[in-house]
Short mmCIF file of C-alpha atoms in Angstrom, two decimals:
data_model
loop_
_atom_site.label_atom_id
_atom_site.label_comp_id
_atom_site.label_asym_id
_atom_site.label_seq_id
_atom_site.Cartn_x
_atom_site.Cartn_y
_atom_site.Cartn_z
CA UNK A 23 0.00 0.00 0.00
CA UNK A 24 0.87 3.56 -1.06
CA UNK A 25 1.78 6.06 1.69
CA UNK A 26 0.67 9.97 1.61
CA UNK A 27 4.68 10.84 0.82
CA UNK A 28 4.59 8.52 -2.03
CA UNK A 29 0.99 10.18 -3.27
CA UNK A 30 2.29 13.52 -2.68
CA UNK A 31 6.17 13.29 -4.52
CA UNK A 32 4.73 11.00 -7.32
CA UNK A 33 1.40 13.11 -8.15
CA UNK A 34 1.32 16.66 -6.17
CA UNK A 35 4.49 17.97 -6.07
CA UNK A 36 5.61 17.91 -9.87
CA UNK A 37 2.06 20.57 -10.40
CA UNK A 38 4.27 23.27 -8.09
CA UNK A 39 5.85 26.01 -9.68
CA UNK A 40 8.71 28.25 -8.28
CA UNK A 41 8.03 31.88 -7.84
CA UNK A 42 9.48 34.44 -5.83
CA UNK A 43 5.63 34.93 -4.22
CA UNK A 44 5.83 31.26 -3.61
CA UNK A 45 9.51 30.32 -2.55
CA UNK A 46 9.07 26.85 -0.59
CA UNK A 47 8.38 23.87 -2.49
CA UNK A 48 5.46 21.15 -1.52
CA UNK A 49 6.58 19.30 1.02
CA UNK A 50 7.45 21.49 4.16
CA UNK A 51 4.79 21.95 6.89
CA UNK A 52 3.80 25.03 6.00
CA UNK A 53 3.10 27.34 2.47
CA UNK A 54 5.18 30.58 2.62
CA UNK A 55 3.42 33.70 0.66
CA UNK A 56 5.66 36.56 0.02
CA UNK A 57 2.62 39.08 -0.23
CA UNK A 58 2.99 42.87 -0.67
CA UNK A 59 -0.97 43.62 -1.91
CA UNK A 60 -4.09 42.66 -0.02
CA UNK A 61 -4.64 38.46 -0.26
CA UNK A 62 -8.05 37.22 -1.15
CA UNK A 63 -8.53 33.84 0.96
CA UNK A 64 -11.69 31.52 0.10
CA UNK A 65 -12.11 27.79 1.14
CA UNK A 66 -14.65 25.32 -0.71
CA UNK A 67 -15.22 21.83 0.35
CA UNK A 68 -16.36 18.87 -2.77
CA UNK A 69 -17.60 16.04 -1.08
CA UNK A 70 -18.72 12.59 -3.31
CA UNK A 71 -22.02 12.38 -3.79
CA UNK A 72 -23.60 15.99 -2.13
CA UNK A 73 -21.19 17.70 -5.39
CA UNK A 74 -19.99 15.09 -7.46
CA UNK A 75 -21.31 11.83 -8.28
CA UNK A 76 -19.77 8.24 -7.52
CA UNK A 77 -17.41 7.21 -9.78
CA UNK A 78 -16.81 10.45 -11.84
CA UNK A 79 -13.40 10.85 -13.13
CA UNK A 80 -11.33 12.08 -10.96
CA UNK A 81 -10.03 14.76 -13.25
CA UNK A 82 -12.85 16.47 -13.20
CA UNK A 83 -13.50 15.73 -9.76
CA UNK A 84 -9.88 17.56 -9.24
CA UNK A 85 -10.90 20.43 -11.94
CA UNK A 86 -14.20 21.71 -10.29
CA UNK A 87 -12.84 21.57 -6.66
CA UNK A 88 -10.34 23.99 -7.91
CA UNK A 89 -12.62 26.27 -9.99
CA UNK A 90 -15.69 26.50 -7.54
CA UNK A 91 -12.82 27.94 -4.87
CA UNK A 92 -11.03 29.97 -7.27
CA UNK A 93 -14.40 31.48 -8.37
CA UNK A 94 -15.29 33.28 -5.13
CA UNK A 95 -11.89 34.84 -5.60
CA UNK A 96 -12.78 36.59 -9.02
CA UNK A 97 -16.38 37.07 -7.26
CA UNK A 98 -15.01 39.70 -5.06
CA UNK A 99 -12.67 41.40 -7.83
CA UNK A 100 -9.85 39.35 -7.57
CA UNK A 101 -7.04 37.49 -9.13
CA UNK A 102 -6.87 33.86 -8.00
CA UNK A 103 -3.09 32.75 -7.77
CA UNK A 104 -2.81 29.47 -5.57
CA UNK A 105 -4.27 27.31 -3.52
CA UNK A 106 -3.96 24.69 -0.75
CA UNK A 107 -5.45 21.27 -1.69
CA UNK A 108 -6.44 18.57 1.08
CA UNK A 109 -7.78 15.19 0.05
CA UNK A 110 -9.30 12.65 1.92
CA UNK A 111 -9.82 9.45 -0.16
CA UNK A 112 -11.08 5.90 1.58
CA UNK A 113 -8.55 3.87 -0.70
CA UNK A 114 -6.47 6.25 -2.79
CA UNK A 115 -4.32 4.27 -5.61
CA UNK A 116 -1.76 5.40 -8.70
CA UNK A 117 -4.88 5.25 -11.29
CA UNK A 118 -6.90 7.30 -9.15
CA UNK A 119 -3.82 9.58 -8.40
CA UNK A 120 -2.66 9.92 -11.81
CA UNK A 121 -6.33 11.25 -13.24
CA UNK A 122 -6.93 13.20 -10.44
CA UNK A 123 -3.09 15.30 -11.45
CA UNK A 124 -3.88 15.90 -14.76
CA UNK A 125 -7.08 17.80 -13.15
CA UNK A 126 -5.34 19.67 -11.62
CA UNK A 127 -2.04 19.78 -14.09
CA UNK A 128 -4.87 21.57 -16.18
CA UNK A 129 -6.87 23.94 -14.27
CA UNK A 130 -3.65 25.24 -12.98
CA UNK A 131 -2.42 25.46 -16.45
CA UNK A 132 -6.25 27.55 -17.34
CA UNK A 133 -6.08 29.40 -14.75
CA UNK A 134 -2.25 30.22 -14.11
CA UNK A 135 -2.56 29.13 -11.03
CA UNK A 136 -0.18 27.09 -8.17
CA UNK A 137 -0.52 24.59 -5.74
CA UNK A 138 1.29 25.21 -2.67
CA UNK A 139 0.34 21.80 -0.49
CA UNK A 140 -1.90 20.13 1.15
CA UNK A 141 -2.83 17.68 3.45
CA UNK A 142 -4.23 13.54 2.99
CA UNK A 143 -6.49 11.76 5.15
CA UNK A 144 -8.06 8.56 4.64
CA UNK A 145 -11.66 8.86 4.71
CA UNK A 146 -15.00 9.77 2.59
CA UNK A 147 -13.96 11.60 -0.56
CA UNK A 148 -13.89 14.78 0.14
CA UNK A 149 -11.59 17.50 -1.72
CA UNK A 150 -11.20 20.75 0.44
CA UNK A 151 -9.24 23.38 -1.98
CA UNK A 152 -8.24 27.41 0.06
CA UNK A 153 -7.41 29.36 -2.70
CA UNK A 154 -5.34 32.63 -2.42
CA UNK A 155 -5.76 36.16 -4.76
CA UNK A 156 -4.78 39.40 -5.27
CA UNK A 157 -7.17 42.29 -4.79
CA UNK A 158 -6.80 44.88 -7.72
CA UNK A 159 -8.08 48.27 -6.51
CA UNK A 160 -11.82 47.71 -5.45
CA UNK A 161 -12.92 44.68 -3.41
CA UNK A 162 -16.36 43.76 -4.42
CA UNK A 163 -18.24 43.16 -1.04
CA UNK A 164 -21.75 41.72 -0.70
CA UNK A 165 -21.99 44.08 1.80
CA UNK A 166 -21.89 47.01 -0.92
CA UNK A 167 -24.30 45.81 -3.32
CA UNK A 168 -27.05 48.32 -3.98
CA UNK A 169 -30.13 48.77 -6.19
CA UNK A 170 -29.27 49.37 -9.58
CA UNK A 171 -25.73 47.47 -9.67
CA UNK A 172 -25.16 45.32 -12.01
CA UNK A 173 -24.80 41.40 -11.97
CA UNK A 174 -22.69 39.58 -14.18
CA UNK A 175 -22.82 35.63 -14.12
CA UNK A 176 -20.69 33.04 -15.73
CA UNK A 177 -23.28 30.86 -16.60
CA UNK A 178 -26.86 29.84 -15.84
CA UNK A 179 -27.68 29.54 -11.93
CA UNK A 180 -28.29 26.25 -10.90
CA UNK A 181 -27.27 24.46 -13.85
CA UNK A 182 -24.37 22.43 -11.50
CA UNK A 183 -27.28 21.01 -9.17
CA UNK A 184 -29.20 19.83 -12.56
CA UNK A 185 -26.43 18.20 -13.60
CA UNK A 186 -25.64 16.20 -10.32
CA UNK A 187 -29.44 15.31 -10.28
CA UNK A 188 -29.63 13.85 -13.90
CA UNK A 189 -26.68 12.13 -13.68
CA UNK A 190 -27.90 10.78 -9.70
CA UNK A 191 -31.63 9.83 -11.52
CA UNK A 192 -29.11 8.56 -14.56
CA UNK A 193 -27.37 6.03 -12.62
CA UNK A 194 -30.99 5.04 -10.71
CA UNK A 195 -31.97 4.59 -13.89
CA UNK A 196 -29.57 1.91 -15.23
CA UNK A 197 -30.11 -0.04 -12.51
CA UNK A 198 -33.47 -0.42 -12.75
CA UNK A 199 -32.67 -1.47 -16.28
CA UNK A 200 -30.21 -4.45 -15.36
#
């Protein structure tokens, strides 16, 4: 059986990418951030079966953990830049490992993002993803909203719940075919 180090060196820790913002490699205990402008923090939990279905890939599994975290950055004005990733995985294996990196492998490479670390638990699948920004010059608070400002959305609202439940009544389906 795999350990955590082996998970992390074979699968994780290729994805970083030296910067002088992000000087310590994956690994250490902690992420070091050499900030000079306001940081944006947000931190989104994916767990299997409440936000992804059983048995999806796990490079998409990887991708939307990332990009549901990243987007509250860019919800508030922001630049998303990196991110802390921790799995928990009831039986985590090289296959499942190896998908799950080129997830991320791409929505770092879509989003110019890095991963600074992370943590790995065995348990429920769960992917917990705290993603770190830049402000630019106005931080766009809830707080501030007022009549007559405008609303800009990325896509159709609820269209990520639709797609869990067709693909949950999908699956209910096929076995009641069998």
């Amino acid at each position: 059986m795999n350990t955590e180090t082996h998970y992390i060196q074979q699968y994780l820790a290729p994805l970083y990418t030296q910067s002088s913002t992000y000087p310590l490699k994956i690994g250490d205990d902690c992420a070091v951030i050499d900030a000079k402008d306001k940081i944006l923090t947000s931190v989104d939990s994916s767990v299997e079966e409440q936000h992804f279905p059983k048995d999806l890939n796990p490079y998409y599994v990887a991708y939307r953990s990332v990009a549901v975290a990243i987007s509250d950055i860019y919800a508030m004005g922001g630049i998303p830049e990196s991110y802390l990733l921790s799995i928990s995985h009831p039986q985590p294996s090289d296959l499942w490992f190896g998908e799950f990196s080129k997830g991320i492998e791409k929505v770092n490479q879509d989003y110019s993002l890095s991963l600074l670390g992370g943590d790995m638990v065995k348990g429920q699948l769960a992917i917990t993803v705290t993603a770190f920004g830049r402000a630019l010059e106005n931080i766009c608070e809830r707080a501030n909203a007022k009549l007559g400002d405008n609303i800009y959305l990325s896509g159709p609202l609820g269209f990520g719940k639709a797609g869990l439940e067709v693909t949950r009544k999908a699956i209910k389906m096929s076995l009641v075919s069998i």
